[in-house]
Short mmCIF file of C-alpha atoms and ligand atoms in Angstrom, two decimals:
data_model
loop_
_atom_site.label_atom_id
_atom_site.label_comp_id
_atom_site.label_asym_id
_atom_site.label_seq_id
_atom_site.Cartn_x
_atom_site.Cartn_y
_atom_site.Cartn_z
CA UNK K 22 0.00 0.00 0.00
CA UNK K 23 2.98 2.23 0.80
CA UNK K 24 4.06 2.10 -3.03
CA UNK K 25 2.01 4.61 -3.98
CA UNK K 26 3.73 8.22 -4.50
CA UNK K 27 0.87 9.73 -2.36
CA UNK K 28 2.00 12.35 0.72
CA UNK K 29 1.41 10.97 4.17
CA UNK K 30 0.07 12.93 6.60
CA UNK K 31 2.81 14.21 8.43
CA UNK K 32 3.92 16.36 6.13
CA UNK K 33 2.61 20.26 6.46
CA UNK K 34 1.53 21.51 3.22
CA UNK K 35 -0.79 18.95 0.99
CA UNK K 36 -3.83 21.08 0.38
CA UNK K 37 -3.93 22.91 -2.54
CA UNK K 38 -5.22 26.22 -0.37
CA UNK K 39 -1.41 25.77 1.53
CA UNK K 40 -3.13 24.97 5.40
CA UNK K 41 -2.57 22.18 6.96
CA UNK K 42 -4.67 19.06 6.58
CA UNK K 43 -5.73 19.23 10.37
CA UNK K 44 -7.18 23.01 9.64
CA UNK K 45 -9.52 21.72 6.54
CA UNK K 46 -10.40 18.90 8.54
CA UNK K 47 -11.50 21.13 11.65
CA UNK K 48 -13.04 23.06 9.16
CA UNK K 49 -15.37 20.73 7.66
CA UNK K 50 -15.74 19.49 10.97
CA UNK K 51 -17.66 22.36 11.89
CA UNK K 52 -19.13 23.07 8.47
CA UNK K 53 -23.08 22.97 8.99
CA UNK K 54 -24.91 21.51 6.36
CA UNK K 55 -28.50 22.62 4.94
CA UNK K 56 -30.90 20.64 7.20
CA UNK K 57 -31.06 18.95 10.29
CA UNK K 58 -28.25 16.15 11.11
CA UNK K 59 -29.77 13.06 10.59
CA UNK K 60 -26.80 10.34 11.72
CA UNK K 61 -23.38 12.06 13.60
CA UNK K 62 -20.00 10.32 13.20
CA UNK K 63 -17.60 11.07 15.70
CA UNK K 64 -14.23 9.50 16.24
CA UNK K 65 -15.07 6.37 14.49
CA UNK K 66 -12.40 3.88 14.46
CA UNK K 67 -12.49 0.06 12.65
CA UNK K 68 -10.34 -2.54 12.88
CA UNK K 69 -9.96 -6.47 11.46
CA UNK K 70 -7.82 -8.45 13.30
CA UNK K 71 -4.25 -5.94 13.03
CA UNK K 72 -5.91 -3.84 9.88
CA UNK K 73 -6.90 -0.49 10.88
CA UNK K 74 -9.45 -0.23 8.21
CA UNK K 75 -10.72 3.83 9.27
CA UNK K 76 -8.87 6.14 11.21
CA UNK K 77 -10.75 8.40 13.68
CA UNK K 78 -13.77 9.19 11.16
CA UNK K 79 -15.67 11.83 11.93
CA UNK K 80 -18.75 13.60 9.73
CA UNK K 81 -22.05 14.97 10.34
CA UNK K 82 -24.46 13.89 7.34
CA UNK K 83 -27.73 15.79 6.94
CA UNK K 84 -31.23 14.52 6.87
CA UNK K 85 -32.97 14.10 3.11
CA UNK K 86 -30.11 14.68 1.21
CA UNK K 87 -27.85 12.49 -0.84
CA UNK K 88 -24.61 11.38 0.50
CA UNK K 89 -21.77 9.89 -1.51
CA UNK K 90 -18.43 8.02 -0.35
CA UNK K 91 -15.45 7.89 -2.65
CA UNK K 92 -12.32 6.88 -3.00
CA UNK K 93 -10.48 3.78 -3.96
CA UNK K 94 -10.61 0.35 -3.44
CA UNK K 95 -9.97 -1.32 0.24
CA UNK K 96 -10.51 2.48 1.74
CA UNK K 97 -12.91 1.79 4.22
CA UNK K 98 -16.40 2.81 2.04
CA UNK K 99 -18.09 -0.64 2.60
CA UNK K 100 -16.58 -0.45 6.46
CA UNK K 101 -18.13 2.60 6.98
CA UNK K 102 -21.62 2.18 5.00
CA UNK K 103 -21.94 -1.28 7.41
CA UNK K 104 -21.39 0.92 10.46
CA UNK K 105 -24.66 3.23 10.10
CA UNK K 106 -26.57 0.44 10.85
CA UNK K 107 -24.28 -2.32 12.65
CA UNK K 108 -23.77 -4.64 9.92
CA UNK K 109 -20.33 -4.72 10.80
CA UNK K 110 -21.33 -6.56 14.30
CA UNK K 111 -21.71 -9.66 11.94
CA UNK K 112 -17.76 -9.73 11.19
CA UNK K 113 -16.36 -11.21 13.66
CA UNK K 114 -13.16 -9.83 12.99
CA UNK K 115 -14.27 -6.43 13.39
CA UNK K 116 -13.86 -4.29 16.01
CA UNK K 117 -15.98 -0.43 16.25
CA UNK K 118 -14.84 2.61 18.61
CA UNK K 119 -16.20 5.94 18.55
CA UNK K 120 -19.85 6.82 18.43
CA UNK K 121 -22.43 6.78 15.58
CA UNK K 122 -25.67 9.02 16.62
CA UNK K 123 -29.11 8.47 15.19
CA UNK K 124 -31.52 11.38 15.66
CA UNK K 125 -29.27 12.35 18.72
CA UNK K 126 -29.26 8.45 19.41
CA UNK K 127 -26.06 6.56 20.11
CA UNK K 128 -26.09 3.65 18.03
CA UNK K 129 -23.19 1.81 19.74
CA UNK K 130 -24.14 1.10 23.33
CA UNK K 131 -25.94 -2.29 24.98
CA UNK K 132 -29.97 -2.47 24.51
CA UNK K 133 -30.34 -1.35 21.15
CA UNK K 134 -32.43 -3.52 18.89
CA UNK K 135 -30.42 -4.31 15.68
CA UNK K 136 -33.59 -5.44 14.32
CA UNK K 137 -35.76 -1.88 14.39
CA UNK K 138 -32.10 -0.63 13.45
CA UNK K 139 -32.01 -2.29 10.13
CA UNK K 140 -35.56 -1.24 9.82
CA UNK K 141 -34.88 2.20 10.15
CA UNK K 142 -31.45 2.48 8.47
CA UNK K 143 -31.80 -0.03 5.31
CA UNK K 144 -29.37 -1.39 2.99
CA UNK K 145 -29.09 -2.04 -0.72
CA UNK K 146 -25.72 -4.08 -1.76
CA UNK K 147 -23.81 -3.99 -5.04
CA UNK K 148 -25.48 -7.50 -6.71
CA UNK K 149 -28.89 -7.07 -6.71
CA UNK K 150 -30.03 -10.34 -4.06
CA UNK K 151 -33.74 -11.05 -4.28
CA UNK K 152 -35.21 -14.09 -2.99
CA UNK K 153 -36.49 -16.59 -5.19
CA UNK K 154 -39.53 -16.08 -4.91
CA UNK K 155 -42.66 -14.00 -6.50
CA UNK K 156 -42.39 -10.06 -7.32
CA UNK K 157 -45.02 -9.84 -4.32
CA UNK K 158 -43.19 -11.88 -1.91
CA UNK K 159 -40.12 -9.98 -2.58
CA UNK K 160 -41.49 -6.82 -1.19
CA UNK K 161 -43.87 -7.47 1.58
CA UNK K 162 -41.13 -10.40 3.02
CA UNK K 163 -39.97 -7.65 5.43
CA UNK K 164 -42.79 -6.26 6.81
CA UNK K 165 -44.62 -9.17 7.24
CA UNK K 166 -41.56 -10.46 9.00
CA UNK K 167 -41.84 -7.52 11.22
CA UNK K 168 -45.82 -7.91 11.57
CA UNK K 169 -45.84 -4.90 9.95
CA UNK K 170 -48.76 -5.68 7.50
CA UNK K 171 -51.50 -3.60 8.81
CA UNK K 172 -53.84 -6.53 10.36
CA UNK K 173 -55.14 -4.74 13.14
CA UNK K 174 -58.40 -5.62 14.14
CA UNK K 175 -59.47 -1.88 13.89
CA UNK K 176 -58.61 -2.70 9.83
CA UNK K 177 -60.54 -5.90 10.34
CA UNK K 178 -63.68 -3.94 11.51
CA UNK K 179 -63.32 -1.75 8.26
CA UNK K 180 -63.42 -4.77 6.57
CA UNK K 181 -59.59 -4.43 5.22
CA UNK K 182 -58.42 -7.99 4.42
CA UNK K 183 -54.63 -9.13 4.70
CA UNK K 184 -54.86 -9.31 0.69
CA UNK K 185 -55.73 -5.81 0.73
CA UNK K 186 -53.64 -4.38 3.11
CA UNK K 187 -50.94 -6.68 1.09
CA UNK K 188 -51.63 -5.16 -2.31
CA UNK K 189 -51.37 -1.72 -1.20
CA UNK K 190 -48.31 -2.04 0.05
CA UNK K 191 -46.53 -3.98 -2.64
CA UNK K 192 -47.52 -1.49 -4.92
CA UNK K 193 -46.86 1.90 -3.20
CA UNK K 194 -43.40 0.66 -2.34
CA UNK K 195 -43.23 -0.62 -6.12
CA UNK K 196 -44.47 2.65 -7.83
CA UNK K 197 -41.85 4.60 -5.57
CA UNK K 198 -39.10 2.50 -7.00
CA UNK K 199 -39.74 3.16 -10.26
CA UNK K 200 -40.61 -0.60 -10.97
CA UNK K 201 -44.54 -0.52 -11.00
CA UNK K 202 -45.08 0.39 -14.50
CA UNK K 203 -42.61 -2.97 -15.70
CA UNK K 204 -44.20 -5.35 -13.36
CA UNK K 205 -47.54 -4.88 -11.89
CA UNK K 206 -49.18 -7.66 -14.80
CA UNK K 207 -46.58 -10.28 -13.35
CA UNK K 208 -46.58 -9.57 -9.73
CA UNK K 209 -46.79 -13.38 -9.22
CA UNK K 210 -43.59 -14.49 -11.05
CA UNK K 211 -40.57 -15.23 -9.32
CA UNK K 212 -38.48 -12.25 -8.83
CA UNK K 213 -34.91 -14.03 -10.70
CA UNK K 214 -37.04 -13.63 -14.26
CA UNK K 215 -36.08 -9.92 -13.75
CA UNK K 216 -33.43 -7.89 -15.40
CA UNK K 217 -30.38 -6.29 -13.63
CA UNK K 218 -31.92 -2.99 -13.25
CA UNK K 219 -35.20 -4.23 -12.70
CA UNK K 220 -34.03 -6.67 -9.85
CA UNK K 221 -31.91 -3.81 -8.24
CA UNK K 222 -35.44 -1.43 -7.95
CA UNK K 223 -37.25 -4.46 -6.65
CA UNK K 224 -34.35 -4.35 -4.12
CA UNK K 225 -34.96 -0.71 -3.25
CA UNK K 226 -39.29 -1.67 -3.33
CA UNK K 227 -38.09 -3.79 -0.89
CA UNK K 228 -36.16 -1.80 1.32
CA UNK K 229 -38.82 0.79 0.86
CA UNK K 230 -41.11 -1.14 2.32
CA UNK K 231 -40.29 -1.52 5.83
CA UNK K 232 -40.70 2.31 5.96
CA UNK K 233 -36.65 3.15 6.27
CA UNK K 234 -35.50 6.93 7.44
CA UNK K 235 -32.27 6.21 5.95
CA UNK K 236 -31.13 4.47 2.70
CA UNK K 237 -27.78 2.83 2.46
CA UNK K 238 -26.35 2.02 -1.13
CA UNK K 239 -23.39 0.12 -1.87
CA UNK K 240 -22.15 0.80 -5.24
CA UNK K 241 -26.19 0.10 -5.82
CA UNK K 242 -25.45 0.42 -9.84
CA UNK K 243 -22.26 -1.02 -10.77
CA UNK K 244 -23.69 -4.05 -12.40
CA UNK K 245 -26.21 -2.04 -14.34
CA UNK K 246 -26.08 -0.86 -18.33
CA UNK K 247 -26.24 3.12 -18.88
CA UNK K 248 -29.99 2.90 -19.01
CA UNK K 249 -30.53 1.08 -15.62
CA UNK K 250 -28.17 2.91 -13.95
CA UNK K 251 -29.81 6.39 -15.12
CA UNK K 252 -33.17 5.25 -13.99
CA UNK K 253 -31.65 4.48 -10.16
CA UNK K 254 -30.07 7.41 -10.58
CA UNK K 255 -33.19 9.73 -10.65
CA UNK K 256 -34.68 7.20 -8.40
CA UNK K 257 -31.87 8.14 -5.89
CA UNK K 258 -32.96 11.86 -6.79
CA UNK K 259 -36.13 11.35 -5.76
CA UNK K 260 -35.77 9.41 -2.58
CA UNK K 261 -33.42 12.31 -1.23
CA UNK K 262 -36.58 14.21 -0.96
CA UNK K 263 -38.02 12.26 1.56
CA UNK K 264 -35.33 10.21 3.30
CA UNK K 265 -31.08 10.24 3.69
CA UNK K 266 -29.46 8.43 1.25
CA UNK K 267 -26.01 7.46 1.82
CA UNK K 268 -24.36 6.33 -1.77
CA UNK K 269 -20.94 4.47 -2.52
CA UNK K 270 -19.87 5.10 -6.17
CA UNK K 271 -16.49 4.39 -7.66
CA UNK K 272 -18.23 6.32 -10.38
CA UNK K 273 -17.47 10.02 -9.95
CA UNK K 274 -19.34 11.57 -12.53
CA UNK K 275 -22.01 9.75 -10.80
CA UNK K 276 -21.18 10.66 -7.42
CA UNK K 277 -21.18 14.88 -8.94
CA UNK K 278 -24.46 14.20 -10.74
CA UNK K 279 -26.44 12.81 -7.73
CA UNK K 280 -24.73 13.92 -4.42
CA UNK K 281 -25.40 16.57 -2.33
CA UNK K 282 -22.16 16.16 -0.27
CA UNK K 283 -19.28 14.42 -0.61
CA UNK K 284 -16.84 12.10 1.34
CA UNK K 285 -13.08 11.57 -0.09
CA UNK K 286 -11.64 8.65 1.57
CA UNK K 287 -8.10 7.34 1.18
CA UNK K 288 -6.01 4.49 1.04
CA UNK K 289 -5.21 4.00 5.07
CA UNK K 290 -8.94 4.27 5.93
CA UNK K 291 -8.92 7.92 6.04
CA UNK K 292 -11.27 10.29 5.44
CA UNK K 293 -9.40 13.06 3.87
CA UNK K 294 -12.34 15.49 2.66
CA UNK K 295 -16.26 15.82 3.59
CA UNK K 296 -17.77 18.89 1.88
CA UNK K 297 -20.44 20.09 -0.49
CA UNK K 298 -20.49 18.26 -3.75
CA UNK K 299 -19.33 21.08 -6.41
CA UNK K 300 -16.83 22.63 -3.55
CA UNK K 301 -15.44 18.52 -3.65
CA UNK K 302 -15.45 18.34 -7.32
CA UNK K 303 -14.60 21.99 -8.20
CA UNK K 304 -12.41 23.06 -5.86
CA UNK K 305 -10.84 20.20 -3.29
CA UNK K 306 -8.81 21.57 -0.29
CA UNK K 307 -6.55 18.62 -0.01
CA UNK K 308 -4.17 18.32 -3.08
CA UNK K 309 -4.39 13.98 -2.46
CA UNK K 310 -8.20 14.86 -3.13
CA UNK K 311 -7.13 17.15 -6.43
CA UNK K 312 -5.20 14.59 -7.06
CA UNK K 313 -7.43 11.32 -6.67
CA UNK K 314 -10.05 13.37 -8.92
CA UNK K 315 -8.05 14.18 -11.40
CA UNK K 316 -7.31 10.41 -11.99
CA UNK K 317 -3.27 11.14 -11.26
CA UNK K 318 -3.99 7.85 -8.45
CA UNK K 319 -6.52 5.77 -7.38
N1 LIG C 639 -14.91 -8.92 6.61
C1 LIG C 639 -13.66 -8.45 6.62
N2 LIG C 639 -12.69 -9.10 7.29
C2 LIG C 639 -11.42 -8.65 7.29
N3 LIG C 639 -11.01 -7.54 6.65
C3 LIG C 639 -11.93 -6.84 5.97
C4 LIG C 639 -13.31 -7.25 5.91
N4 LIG C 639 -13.99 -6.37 5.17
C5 LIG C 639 -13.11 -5.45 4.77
N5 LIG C 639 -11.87 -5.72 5.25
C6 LIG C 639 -10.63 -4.93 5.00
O1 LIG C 639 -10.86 -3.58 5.36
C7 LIG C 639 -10.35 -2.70 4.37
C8 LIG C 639 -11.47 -1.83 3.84
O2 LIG C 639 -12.37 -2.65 3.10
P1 LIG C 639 -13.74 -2.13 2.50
O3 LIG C 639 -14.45 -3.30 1.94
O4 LIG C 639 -14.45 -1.32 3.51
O5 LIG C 639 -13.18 -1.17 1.32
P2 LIG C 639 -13.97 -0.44 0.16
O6 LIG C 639 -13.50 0.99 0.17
O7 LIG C 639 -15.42 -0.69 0.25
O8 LIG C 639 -13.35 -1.14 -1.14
P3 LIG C 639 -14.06 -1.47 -2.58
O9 LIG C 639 -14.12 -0.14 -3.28
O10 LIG C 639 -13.10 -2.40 -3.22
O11 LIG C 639 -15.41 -2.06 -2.32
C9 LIG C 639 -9.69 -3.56 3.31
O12 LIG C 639 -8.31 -3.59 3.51
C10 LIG C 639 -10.32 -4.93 3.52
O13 LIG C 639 -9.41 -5.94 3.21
MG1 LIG C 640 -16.79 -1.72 -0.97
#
């Protein structure tokens, strides 16, 4: 990792504005963002085993806006995504210090339920991973799961059936994905007969459907042609309005199309800029940022 002809840290003058990195990083620090903050980072450290995977992370990201994480491969994106909603408690390896806040909330302390968690912070992953099963199923897995399905008997009374209750929700979640239009005449068919792009949506439907705040997205369109990826894209675009979306893209035009703000991680597992979008794309602070954008490493 040490090959590369990058500047380490110790050394004064790397931003492209001739401060130090520690000024531009108190500075962002204590940059406020348009809208409330929605999850606060602070001091968040990850290891595996030896690896120090990030280094003292800390970023306030605001509520129904778009979020993206760059940077190149083994940086920490995936390490950091899987800490906003304790996915990384399923590596064993790992080991989390520091605090991640939800709504003022620490998410790191004994008593919290990881199930409500996932609930409220969801997840979409690079491959698109439906079950095999029906369109339908796919969709209302979760919140039947979570006896979410409204089956009160006050629905009962109004003479609301399961089925109905059912349908609605399938296609709400469906028609905010983007995915009603292509599949409401086959809602019955297993979920695998779909298309990239189209399984990826049903993936969001999904995740949509347990009523999330906050949307985390792996690389959510790497495996996807032009076309799908522009129609998750404006998806993404959409979803900002109403809940936080936290993206990682190795695609950077991507990232500056969709993004609101924008978090420049390293190789080391540090996070070397956090800023608005344009400011990150225009005008970095941190000449390793200039640098990595430019294409000169990476
Ligand atoms: N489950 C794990 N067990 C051990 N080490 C891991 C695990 N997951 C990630 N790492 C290590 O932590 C570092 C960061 O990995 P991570 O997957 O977060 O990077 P990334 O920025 O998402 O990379 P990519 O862009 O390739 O997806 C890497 O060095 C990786 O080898
Ligand atoms: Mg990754």
């Amino acid at each position: 990792m040490s090959e590369t002809t990058q500047p380490t840290t110790d050394q004064p003058l790397e931003t492209t504005s001739g401060e130090t990195t520690e000024a531009v990083q108190d500075e962002w620090r204590n940059h406020s963002f348009d809208g409330a903050t929605k999850l606060a980072v602070e001091d968040l450290d990850v290891h595996y085993g030896e690896e120090h995977a990030l280094k003292n992370i800390s970023i306030d990201i605001p509520e129904q806006s778009v979020t993206a994480l760059i940077g190149p491969s083994g940086c920490g994106k995936s390490t950091f995504l899987r800490c906003l909603n304790r996915m990384n408690d399923r590596i064993k390896a790992a080991k989390i210090d520091g605090s991640v806040e939800l709504d003022g909330e620490e998410l790191y302390q004994d008593g919290v339920n990881l199930v409500e968690l996932r609930k409220r912070v969801g997840m979409v992953f690079q491959q698109p991973n439906p079950f095999p099963k029906s369109i339908r199923d796919n969709v209302s897995y979760g919140p039947r799961k979570h006896g979410d399905l409204d089956t009160s008997l006050f629905s009962r009374l109004l003479g609301r059936s399961d089925e109905a209750a059912e349908n609605e929700l399938v296609e709400r979640a469906l028609r905010q994905a983007a995915l009603w239009e292509e599949v409401s005449g086959r809602l019955d068919d297993n979920a695998l007969g779909l298309s990239g792009g189209q399984q990826q949506r049903l993936c969001i439907a999904r995740t949509l459907a347990t009523d999330p705040e906050v949307i985390l997205m792996d690389e959510p369109a790497s495996a996807l042609d032009p076309i799908a990826t522009a129609k998750i894209e404006d998806l993404i675009d959409e979803l900002s309005e109403q809940y936080t979306v936290v993206i990682v893209t190795h695609n950077m035009q991507q990232a500056a199309r969709i993004s609101d703000q924008t978090a420049v991680f390293l190789t080391g597992g540090e996070l070397v800029e956090y800023g608005d979008t344009d400011q990150i794309f225009e005008n970095p602070e941190s000449q390793r940022v200039e640098d990595y954008i430019s294409g000169k490493f990476g």
